[in-house]
Every structure is written in structure tokens, then in C-alpha cells.
XYZ file of C-alpha atoms in Angstrom:
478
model
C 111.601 92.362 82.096
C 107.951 92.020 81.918
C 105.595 88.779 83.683
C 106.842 86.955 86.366
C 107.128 83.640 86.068
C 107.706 80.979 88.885
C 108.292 82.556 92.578
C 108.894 80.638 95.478
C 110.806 80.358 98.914
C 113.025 78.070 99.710
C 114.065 76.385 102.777
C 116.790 78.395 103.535
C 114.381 81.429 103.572
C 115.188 82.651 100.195
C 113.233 84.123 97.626
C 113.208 83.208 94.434
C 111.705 85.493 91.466
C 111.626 84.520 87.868
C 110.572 86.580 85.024
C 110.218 87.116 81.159
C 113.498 88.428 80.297
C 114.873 90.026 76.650
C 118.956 90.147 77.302
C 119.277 91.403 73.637
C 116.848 94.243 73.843
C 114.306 96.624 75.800
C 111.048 95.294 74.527
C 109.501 91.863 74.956
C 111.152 89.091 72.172
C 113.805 86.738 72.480
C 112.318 85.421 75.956
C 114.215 83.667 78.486
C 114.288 83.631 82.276
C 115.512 86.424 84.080
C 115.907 85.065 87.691
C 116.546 87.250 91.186
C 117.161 86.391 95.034
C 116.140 88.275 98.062
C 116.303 88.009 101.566
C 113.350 89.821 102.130
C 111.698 90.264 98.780
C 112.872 94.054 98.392
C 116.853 93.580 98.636
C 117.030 91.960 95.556
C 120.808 90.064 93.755
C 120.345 89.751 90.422
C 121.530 86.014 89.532
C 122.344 84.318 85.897
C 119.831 83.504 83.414
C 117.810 80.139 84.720
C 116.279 78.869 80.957
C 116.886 79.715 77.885
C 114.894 79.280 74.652
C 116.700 76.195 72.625
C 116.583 78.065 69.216
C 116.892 81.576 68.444
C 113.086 81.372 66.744
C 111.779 80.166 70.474
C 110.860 81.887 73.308
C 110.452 80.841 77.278
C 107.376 82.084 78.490
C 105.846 82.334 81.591
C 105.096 79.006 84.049
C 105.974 78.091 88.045
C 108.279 76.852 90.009
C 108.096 74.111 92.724
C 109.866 71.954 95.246
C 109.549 68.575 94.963
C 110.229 67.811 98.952
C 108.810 64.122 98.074
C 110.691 63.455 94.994
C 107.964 62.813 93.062
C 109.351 63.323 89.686
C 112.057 60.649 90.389
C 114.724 63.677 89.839
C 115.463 63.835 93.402
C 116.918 60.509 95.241
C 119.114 62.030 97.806
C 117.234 65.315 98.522
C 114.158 66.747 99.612
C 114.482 70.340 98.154
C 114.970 69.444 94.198
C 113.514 72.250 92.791
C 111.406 71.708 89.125
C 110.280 74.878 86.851
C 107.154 74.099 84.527
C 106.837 76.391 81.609
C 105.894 77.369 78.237
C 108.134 76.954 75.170
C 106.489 79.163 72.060
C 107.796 78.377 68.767
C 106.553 79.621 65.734
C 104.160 76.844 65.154
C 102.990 75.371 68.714
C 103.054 76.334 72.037
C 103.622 72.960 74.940
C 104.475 72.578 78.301
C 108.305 71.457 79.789
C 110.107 71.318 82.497
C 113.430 71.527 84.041
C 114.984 70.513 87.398
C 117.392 71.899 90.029
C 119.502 70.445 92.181
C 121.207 73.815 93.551
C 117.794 75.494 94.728
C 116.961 76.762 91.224
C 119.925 78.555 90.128
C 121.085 76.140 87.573
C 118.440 73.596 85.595
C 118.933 71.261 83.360
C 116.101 70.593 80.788
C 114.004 67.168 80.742
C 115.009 65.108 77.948
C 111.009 63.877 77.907
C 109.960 67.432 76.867
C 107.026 68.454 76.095
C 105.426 66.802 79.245
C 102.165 68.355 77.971
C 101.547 69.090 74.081
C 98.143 69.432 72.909
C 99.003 70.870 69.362
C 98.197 74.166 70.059
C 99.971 77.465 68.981
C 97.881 79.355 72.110
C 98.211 77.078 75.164
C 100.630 78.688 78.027
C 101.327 79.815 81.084
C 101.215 76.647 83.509
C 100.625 77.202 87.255
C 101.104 74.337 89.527
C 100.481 73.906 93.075
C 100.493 70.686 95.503
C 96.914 69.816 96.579
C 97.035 67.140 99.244
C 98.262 64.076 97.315
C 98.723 65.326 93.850
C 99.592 68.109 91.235
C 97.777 70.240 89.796
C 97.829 72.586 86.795
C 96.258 75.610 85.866
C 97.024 76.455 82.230
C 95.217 78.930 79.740
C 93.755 77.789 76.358
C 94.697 81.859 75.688
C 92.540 82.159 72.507
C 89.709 79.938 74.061
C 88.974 81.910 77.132
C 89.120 78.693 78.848
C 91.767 77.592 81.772
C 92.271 73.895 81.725
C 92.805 71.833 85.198
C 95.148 68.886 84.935
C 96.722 66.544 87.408
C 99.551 64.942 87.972
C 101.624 62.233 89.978
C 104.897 62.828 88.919
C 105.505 66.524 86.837
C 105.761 64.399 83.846
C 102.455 62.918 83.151
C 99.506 64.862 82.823
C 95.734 63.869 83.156
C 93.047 66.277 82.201
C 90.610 66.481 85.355
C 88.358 69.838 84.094
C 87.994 73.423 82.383
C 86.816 76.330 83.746
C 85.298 78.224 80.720
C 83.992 81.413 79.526
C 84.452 83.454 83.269
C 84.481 86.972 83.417
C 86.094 89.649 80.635
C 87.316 87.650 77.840
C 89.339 90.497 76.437
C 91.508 89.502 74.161
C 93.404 86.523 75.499
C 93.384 84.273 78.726
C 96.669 84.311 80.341
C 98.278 83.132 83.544
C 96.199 81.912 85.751
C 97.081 81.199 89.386
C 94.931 79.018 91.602
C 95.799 79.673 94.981
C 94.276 79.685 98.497
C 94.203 82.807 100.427
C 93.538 83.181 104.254
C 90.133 84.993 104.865
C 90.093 88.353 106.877
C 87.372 89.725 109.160
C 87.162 93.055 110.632
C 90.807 93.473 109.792
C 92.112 90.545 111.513
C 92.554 86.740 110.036
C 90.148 84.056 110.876
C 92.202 81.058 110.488
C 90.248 79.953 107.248
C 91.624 79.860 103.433
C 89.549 79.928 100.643
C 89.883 79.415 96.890
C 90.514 81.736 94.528
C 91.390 81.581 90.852
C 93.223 84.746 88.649
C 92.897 85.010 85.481
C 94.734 87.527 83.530
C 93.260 89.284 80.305
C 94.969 91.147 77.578
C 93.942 93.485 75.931
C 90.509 93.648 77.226
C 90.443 95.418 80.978
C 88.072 98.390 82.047
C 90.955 101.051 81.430
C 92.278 99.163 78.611
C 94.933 97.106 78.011
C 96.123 94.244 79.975
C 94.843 93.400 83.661
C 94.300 90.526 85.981
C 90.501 89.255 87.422
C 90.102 86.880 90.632
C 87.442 84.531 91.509
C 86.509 83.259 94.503
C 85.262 79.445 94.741
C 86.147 76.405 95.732
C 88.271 73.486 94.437
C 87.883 69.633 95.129
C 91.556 69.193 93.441
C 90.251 68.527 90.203
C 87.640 70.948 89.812
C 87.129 74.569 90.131
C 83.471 76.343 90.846
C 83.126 79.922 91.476
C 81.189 81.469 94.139
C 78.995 83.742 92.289
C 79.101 85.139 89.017
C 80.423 87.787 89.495
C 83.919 89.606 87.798
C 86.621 91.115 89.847
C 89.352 92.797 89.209
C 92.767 93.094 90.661
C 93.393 96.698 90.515
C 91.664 100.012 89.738
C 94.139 101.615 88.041
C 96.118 100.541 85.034
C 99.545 98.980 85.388
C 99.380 95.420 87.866
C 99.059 92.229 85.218
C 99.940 88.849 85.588
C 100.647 88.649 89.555
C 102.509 85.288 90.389
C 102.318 83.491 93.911
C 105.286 82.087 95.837
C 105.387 78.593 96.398
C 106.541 77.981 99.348
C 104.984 79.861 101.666
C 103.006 79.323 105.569
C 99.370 78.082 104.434
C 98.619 81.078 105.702
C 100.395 83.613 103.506
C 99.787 84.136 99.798
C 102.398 86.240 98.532
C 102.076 87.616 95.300
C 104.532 89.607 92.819
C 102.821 91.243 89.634
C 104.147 93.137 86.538
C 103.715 96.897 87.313
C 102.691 97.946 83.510
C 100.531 97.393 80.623
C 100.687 95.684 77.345
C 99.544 98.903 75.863
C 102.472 100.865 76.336
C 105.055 98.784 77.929
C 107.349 99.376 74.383
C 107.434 102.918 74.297
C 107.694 103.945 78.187
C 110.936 106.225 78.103
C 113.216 104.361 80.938
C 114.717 102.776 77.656
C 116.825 105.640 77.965
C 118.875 104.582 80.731
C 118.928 101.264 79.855
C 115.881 98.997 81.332
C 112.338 98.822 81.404
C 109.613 97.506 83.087
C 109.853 97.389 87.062
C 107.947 94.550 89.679
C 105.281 95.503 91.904
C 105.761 95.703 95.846
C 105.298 92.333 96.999
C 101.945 91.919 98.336
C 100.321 90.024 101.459
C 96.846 88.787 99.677
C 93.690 87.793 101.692
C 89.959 87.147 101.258
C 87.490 89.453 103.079
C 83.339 90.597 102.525
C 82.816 93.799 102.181
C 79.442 95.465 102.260
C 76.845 94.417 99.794
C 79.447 93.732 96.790
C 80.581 90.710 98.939
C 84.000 88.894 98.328
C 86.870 91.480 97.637
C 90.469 90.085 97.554
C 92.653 92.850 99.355
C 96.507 93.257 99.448
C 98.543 95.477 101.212
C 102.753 95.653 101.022
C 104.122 92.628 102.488
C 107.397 93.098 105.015
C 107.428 96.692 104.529
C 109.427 97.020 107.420
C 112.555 95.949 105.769
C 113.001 99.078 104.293
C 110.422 101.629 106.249
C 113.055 103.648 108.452
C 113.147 107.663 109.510
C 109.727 108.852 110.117
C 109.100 112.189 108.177
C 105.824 113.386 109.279
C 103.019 112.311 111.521
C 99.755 113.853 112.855
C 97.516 112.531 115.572
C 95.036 115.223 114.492
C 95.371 115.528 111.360
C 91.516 117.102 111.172
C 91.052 119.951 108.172
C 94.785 120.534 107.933
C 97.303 120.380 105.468
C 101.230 119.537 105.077
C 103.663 119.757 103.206
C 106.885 117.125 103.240
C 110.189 117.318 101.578
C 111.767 114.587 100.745
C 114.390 116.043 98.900
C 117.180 114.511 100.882
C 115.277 110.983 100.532
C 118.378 109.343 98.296
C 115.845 106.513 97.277
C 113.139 108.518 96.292
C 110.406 106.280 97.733
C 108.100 106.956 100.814
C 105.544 104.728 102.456
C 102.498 106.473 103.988
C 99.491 105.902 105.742
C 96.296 107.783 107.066
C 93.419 106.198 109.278
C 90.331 108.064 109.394
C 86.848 107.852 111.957
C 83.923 109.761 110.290
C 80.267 109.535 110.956
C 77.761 107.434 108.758
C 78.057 108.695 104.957
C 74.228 110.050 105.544
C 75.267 111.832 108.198
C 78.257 113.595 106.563
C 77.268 117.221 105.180
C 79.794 118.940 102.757
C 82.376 117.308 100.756
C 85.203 115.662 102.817
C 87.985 114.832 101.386
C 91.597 113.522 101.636
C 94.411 114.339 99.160
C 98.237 113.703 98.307
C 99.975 115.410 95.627
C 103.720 114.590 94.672
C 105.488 117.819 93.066
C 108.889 119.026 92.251
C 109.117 123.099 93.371
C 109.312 124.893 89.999
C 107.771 122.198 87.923
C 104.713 122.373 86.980
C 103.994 118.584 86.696
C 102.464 116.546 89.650
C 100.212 112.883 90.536
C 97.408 113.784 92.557
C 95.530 111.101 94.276
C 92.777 110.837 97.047
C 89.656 110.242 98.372
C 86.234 111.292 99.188
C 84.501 111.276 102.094
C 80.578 113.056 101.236
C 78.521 113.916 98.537
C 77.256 112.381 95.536
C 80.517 110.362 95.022
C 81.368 109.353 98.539
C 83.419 106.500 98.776
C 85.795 106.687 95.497
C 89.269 106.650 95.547
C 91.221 108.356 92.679
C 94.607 108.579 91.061
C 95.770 111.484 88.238
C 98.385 111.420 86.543
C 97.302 113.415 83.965
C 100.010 116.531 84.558
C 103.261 114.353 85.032
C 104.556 115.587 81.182
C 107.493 113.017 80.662
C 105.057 110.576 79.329
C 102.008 109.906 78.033
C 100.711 113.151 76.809
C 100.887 111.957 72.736
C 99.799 108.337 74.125
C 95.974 107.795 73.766
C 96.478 104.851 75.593
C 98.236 106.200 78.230
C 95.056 106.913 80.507
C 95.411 109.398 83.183
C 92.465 109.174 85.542
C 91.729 106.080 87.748
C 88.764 105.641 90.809
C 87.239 102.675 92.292
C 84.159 103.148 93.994
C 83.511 101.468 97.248
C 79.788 101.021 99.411
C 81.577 101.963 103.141
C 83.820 104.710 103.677
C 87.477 104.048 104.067
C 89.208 103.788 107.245
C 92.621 103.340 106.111
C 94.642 104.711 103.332
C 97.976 103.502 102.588
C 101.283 103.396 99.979
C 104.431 103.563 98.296
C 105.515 106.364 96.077
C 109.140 105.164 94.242
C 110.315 107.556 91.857
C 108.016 106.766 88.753
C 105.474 104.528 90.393
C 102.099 104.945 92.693
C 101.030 101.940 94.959
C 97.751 103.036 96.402
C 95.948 101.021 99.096
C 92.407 101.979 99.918
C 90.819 99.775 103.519
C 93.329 97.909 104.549
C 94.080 96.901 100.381
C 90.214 96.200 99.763
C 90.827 98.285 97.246
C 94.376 98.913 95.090
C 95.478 100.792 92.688
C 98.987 100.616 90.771
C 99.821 103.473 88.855
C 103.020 104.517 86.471
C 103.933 107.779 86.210
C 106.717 110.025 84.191
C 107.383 113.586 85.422
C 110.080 115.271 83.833
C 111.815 116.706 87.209
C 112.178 114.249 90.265
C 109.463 114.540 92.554
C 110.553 115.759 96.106
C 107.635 117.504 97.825
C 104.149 115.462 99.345
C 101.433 117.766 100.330
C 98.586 115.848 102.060
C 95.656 117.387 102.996
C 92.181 116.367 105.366
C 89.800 119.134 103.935
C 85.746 120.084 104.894
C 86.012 117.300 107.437
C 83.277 117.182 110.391
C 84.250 118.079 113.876
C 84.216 114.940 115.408
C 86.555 113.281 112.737
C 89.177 111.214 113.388
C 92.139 111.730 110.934
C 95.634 110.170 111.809
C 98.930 110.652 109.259
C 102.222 109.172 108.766
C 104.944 109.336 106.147
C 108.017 106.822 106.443
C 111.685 107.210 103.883
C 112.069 103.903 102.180
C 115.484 102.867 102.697
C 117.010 102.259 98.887
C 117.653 98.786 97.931
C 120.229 99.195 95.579
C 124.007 99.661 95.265
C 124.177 102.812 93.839
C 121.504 104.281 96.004
């Protein structure tokens, strides 16, 4: 599997994930639609294929999915939850915009006979987003090879009007590709302020800071036909390397925006060595977005894990003084392999920190010489970066150039909460309440089963809190 494609909940409180899906092979070709149900959006059922390409030379790619409570296609007479997906078909000459409908809540479509609903006679035009915007649809689409993402509206699914472009926005990299345009609830001082705000994603590959494929964000604002960004300035999604293409339900409380990305990178996504037992490619957590200003830099768009308590359960460590100490946790006897864990720390001003404080987790295997290392620090010259290294986990990426080891973000105030998910071959790093993220793949050649976490050179009247949680498994055979 690699992008997601159209997410969204429906009104029996299901989630609904679809994603680029190969069922001939382990590397991206032959696209159709994977699709997946949860409950909770981490106990997922894997259902049957929902689209398929119409020839073997054409490919699905990625798109949305909506519900058309108000029938406006015309699909829908007799109910209020038809369901239509909007998405690219690539052939080897053109790429145009379909749909399909649902009557069963997305789990069976059946392809419009009026196909393409939007063809401009382009081979690099893809990746439609739609949302409902008071009386209307809209459509967020990339001109990929343009660095441009067209705007177009809609009264029906069927018919589209241009309205606007938003061109020429942050890295170009490579390629445009999809966009979401979404509105986010806006956090202050850790808490939600009952305001949304705009915010338009853009995803780039190749062409990030670590190379490779990543997604960018801009705040702004949004009439319904046009987009204008708040300043002109470039953000991106994640710090480290492998988070691209994050999708947001439809569906949700105006008040949630729920995303799901693709936890890799175009770089390497061929060659990572899970081909081995048969898959590759894995989903990120599914994250609770929001708006928020942080000092100086302004807008940030943080996420943290969203509904982590369906599958947080037996406590495996905590300190309520957790000052210049250190521990060590086996999880040995974790049959999942995944941990959640937080810290929450209460240090002077940075200019009135002497020494180097600093907070670090490393994931091991006893006998092994291969770890992930990640952190924070606290004083000095480079107070205020978070880090991840996976630069001595030897399964992967040591013949890779483009497998890059080291990640850090750099942030003006010191962090008062760090937080994340360790699952077998993936890091999900959250730095201020998810200010600051960073997703990170990893390959080890023994399973990791020890977490040392340490609070080191801190002041005397710190503050340092720990916890570490087993993640329940969420399959089968686990």
C-alpha cells in the first residue's frame, strides 16, 4: 500500500480508509483501491478492493471520498448517506478526474457512465480533494508538473467550474501532489478556542529538506472559491523523513480534523526489506490536527495520536520525579511490540539554564548492538531541538544513501511535553503537545525489547514527569 486516498466516517460511526493498492506485487504499479474499516481507527478489517483500474495499462490513483447526505449528484433518491469517491484515472496518455457511487456505505461502487467528470487533457493533473463548503463543492486538485493546485466548484459531483489557482507556494520539489484543504480548530495554551481556520497541504515529491517525498501546510483563508495564505511562509508536516500525503476524514465534528498519512518515502519505499514477509508500506497513527502560534515563528499546525486510548492499556513505568535519573523498561513480554510514552517537563527560562539538559530514549535489543536514539535538549547552544537517529538500526539503510539517519527540528520555547508510539519498525515522535512531529522508519535486525529513558544535567528545581503505556495489538495473530 502506499497514499491514502479518500477517508471518511460514516454515520454508523465507521471508518473508512482507502489507499493506493498493488494486489499483484510489493511495489507501487497496477493501482487500485485498497479499502479498510475500523471502529476506532486502530482495529482495522481489511475489506474487498473498492475500484479498480478499467484496463490493465491504467492505474487508480489517489482522490476523496464523500457523502452526499443531500443527494446532490442525483445518485441518491431514497437515501441520505450515498456515498461518492472522486479520483484519478492515469493512463498512459492523460490523467482526468471520475467518480463512482455507493449505495452500501462505500464498500461496493459502481463507476459513472459520464466519466471523466473533469478532463483537461493533461497527462499530470491528479489527486482531487473535495470537501462541502456551505452550499457547494469544492475541489482541490494538483496541476503536479505545474506547481499549481487548481480550485473548482461544483453543484452536483459531475460538473465542474474553475473558481481559482493557487500557484507557485512553497518547495516546488519535484511534483505537486495531493492537496487537502481542510479547516482545523485553533489551539491556545493547550486547550481549543472554539475557532477553525484554513489550511491548505500540499505534498511534494521528490523535493523535501531530508529528501524525498514530504507534505507542506499553509495557513489562510478561503471564501469557497479562493484560497490566500497567511504569510509567506513554508511549513512542513514533519521533521523527520517518512509522513507524505496525509488524507482527512470526511465526516468528522467541525471540530476534529483527522488525518491518516503514508508512513514512508518515495525514495526508498521499493527496496525497504518487509517484502520479505510479504507487505510493505504501513499507515501512520491517526492524528488529531489543530492550529496553534507558537513563539515568534507564528502558525505551527500540531498533531498528536488521536483515540490512543483504544489500545493504551498496562502501565509499564512512571515517575513523578523523574529529575537526573534514568530507567530502563522491558518490554519483552509486550506481544505487540508497540509502547506509547510521554514525559512533561517544568524548567526555568532557556537563559537561565546552565549546563546541557537533556532528555533521551533509546530502543535496544540486549546483545545487539543496533538501537534508535531520540531526544531532546534542554541548554546550550542548541536548546530547543528535538532529534531522532537511526543511524545504528543495521537491517536497513546502511548501503542506502538515501536512507538518512539523523533528523531535528528546532523550536524558539522549550518543550513541555514529549510524547509517542514506538511499533516494531516505526518512531512517532511528538514534541509540545505535536507542535512539532517527527515520523521515523526504522530496521534493526533483532526485535527491540528494552527503552532506557533518561532526564540528565537537569537544574534542581526541574520538573520532569514519565510514563510508558503497552499498546494492546490490533491484529489477529498478535
Amino acid at each position: 500500500m502506499n497514499d491514502p486516498n479518500g477517508c471518511f466516517l460514516d454515520g454508523n460511526g465507521t471508518w473508512h480508509l482507502y489507499y493506493q493498492y498493488n494486489p499483484t506485487g510489493l511495489t507501487a504499479g497496477n493501482q487500485h483501491w485498497g479499502h479498510a474499516t475500523s471502529p476506532d481507527l486502530y482495529h482495522w478489517t481489511n475489506q474487498p478492493i473498492a475500484l479498480f483500474p478499467p484496463t490493465p495499462d491504467d492505474g487508480v490513483f489517489s482522490g476523496s471520498v464523500v457523502v452526499d447526505a443531500n443527494n446532490t449528484s442525483g445518485f441518491f433518491p431514497d437515501q441520505t448517506d450515498g456515498v461518492v469517491a472522486i479520483y484519478t484515472l492515469h493512463t498512459p496518455t492523460s490523467e482526468s478526474q471520475y467518480i463512482a457511487y455507493s449505495y452500501d456505505s462505500g464498500y461496493t461502487f459502481t463507476v459513472y457512465e459520464g466519466n471523466p467528470v473533469l478532463d483537461i487533457g493533461s497527462d499530470q493533473f491528479r489527486d482531487p480533494k473535495v470537501i462541502w463548503y456551505e452550499d457547494h463543492w469544492v475541489m482541490v486538485v494538483a496541476y503536479a508538473t505545474e506547481f499549481t493546485i487548481g480550485i473548482f466548484t461544483s453543484n452536483d459531483l459531475k460538473t465542474w467550474d474553475h473558481a481559482s489557482n493557487v500557484t507557485d507556494i512553497g518547495l516546488f520539489g519535484l511534483l505537486y501532489e495531493c492537496p487537502n484543504l481542510v479547516q482545523v480548530p485553533l489551539w491556545e495554551n493547550g486547550k481549543a478556542t472554539g475557532e477553525l481556520h484554513w489550511v491548505l497541504i500540499i505534498s511534494i515529491n521528490p523535493g523535501a529538506p531530508q529528501g524525498g517525498s514530504i507534505s507542506q501546510y499553509f495557513p489562510g483563508t478561503f471564501d469557497g472559491y479562493k484560497f490566500t495564505p497567511s504569510d509567506g511562509g513554508t511549513r512542513i508536516s514533519d521533521f523527520a523523513k517518512d509522513n507524505y500525503a496525509e488524507q482527512f476524514f470526511f465526516g468528522t465534528k467541525a471540530d476534529e480534523a483527522v488525518s491518516i498519512a503514508w508512513a514512508s518515502n518515495w525514495q526508498y519505499t521499493n527496496n525497504l526489506p518487509t517484502a520479505s514477509e510479504g507487505w510493505r508500506s504501513v499507515m501512520s497513527l491517526p492524528r488529531m490536527n489543530y492550529l496553534t502560534k507558537v513563539e515568534r515563528t507564528g502558525w505551527e499546525m500540531g498533531s498528536l495520536p488521536y483515540g490512543i486510548d483504544a489500545v493504551r492499556s498496562r502501565e509499564l513505568s512512571y515517575d513523578g520525579d523523574f529529575v537526573n535519573k534514568s530507567v530502563i523498561v522491558d518490554y519483552s513480554n509486550v506481544t505487540s511490540g508497540a509502547l506509547y510514552f510521554e514525559a512533561t517537563f517544568s524548567l526555568p527560562p532557556v537563559k537561565n539554564i546552565t549546563g546541557v539538559p537533556t532528555f533521551n530514549l533509546t530502543f535496544s535489543a540486549p546483545g545487539s548492538s543496533d538501537k534508535l536514539r531520540a531526544g531532546y535538549i534542554f541548554g546550550g547552544s542548541n536548546a530547543g531541538i528535538g532529534w531522532i537517529d537511526r543511524r545504528n538500526t543495521s537491517g536497513y539503510g546502511g548501503d542506502d544513501p538515501l536512507f538518512t539517519d539523523r533528523f531535528s527540528v528546532a523550536g524558539v520555547a522549550l518543550a513541555k511535553t514529549i510524547s509517542g508510539v514506538i511499533d516494531r519498525t516505526i518512531l512517532e515522535m511528538f514534541i509540545d503537545d505535536g507542535a512539532f512531529s517527527g515520523t521515523s522508519l526504522f530496521f534493526p535486525q533483532d526485535k527491540f525489547s528494552n527503552l532506557t529513558l533518561e532526564a540528565q544535567g537537569m537544574p534542581d528545581d526541574a520538573k520532569v514527569t514519565i510514563a510508558v503505556w503497552e499498546l494492546n495489538g490490533v491484529w489477529d495473530n498478535q
